[in-house]
Structures are given as structure tokens and as C-alpha cells.
XYZ file of C-alpha atoms in Angstrom:
61
model
C 209.752 10.905 102.508
C 208.032 7.815 103.908
C 209.291 8.578 107.416
C 207.680 12.027 107.226
C 204.315 10.464 106.360
C 204.591 8.082 109.314
C 205.583 10.971 111.594
C 202.631 13.034 110.385
C 200.196 10.213 111.089
C 201.793 9.519 114.493
C 201.564 13.177 115.568
C 197.925 13.413 114.505
C 196.866 10.133 116.163
C 198.733 10.812 119.412
C 197.385 14.336 119.673
C 193.803 13.245 118.969
C 194.016 10.463 121.562
C 195.441 12.787 124.217
C 192.835 15.441 123.412
C 190.084 12.858 123.901
C 191.652 11.536 127.120
C 191.876 15.012 128.645
C 188.914 16.531 126.818
C 186.103 14.184 127.853
C 186.563 14.750 131.607
C 186.857 18.475 130.859
C 183.425 18.466 129.186
C 181.944 16.884 132.324
C 183.676 19.508 134.468
C 182.249 22.297 132.317
C 178.752 20.809 132.755
C 179.270 20.743 136.537
C 180.828 24.252 136.424
C 184.034 23.034 138.105
C 186.751 23.560 135.520
C 190.328 22.444 136.172
C 192.547 25.086 134.542
C 195.528 22.747 134.142
C 193.365 20.245 132.285
C 191.953 22.994 130.059
C 195.508 24.133 129.293
C 196.494 20.540 128.419
C 193.586 20.198 125.985
C 194.502 23.502 124.315
C 198.135 22.397 124.133
C 197.256 19.097 122.445
C 194.980 20.850 119.949
C 197.808 23.272 119.127
C 200.131 20.282 118.731
C 197.786 18.743 116.184
C 197.635 21.951 114.173
C 201.314 22.926 114.354
C 202.607 19.377 113.871
C 200.449 18.921 110.800
C 201.559 22.247 109.319
C 205.273 21.670 110.015
C 205.323 18.128 108.653
C 203.266 19.197 105.639
C 205.767 21.982 104.877
C 208.711 19.561 105.172
C 206.971 17.199 102.786
């Protein structure tokens, strides 16, 4: 039970950090109208990881 809580926190923190790391340069690219599609895909993937990881670990709990 305690391991699940730690896993839930780890998934959320890691996903938020990676979203920020990839997301901030993406915002600048959108302002300059030069969007890197791979970077946009990575941001979407990390956001989906936050959502799905939270739901899965919450259901296990």
C-alpha cells in the first residue's frame, strides 16, 4: 500500500518535470510559429502519462 503511494507520487512528479522541460521550449516555438512536431508529441505523451498513471495507481489503491 505504501509502495503504491510512493509510485503515484513518483509518476506525477516525473511527468510534471518532463512536461515542463519539453513544454517551455514548445511555448517559445509556438510564439515564433516554428513548432517541432516531435517535441509536441513528447509533451502530449507526458501529459497522457500523468493522467493514465494517476488513474491506474488510484484504481490499484
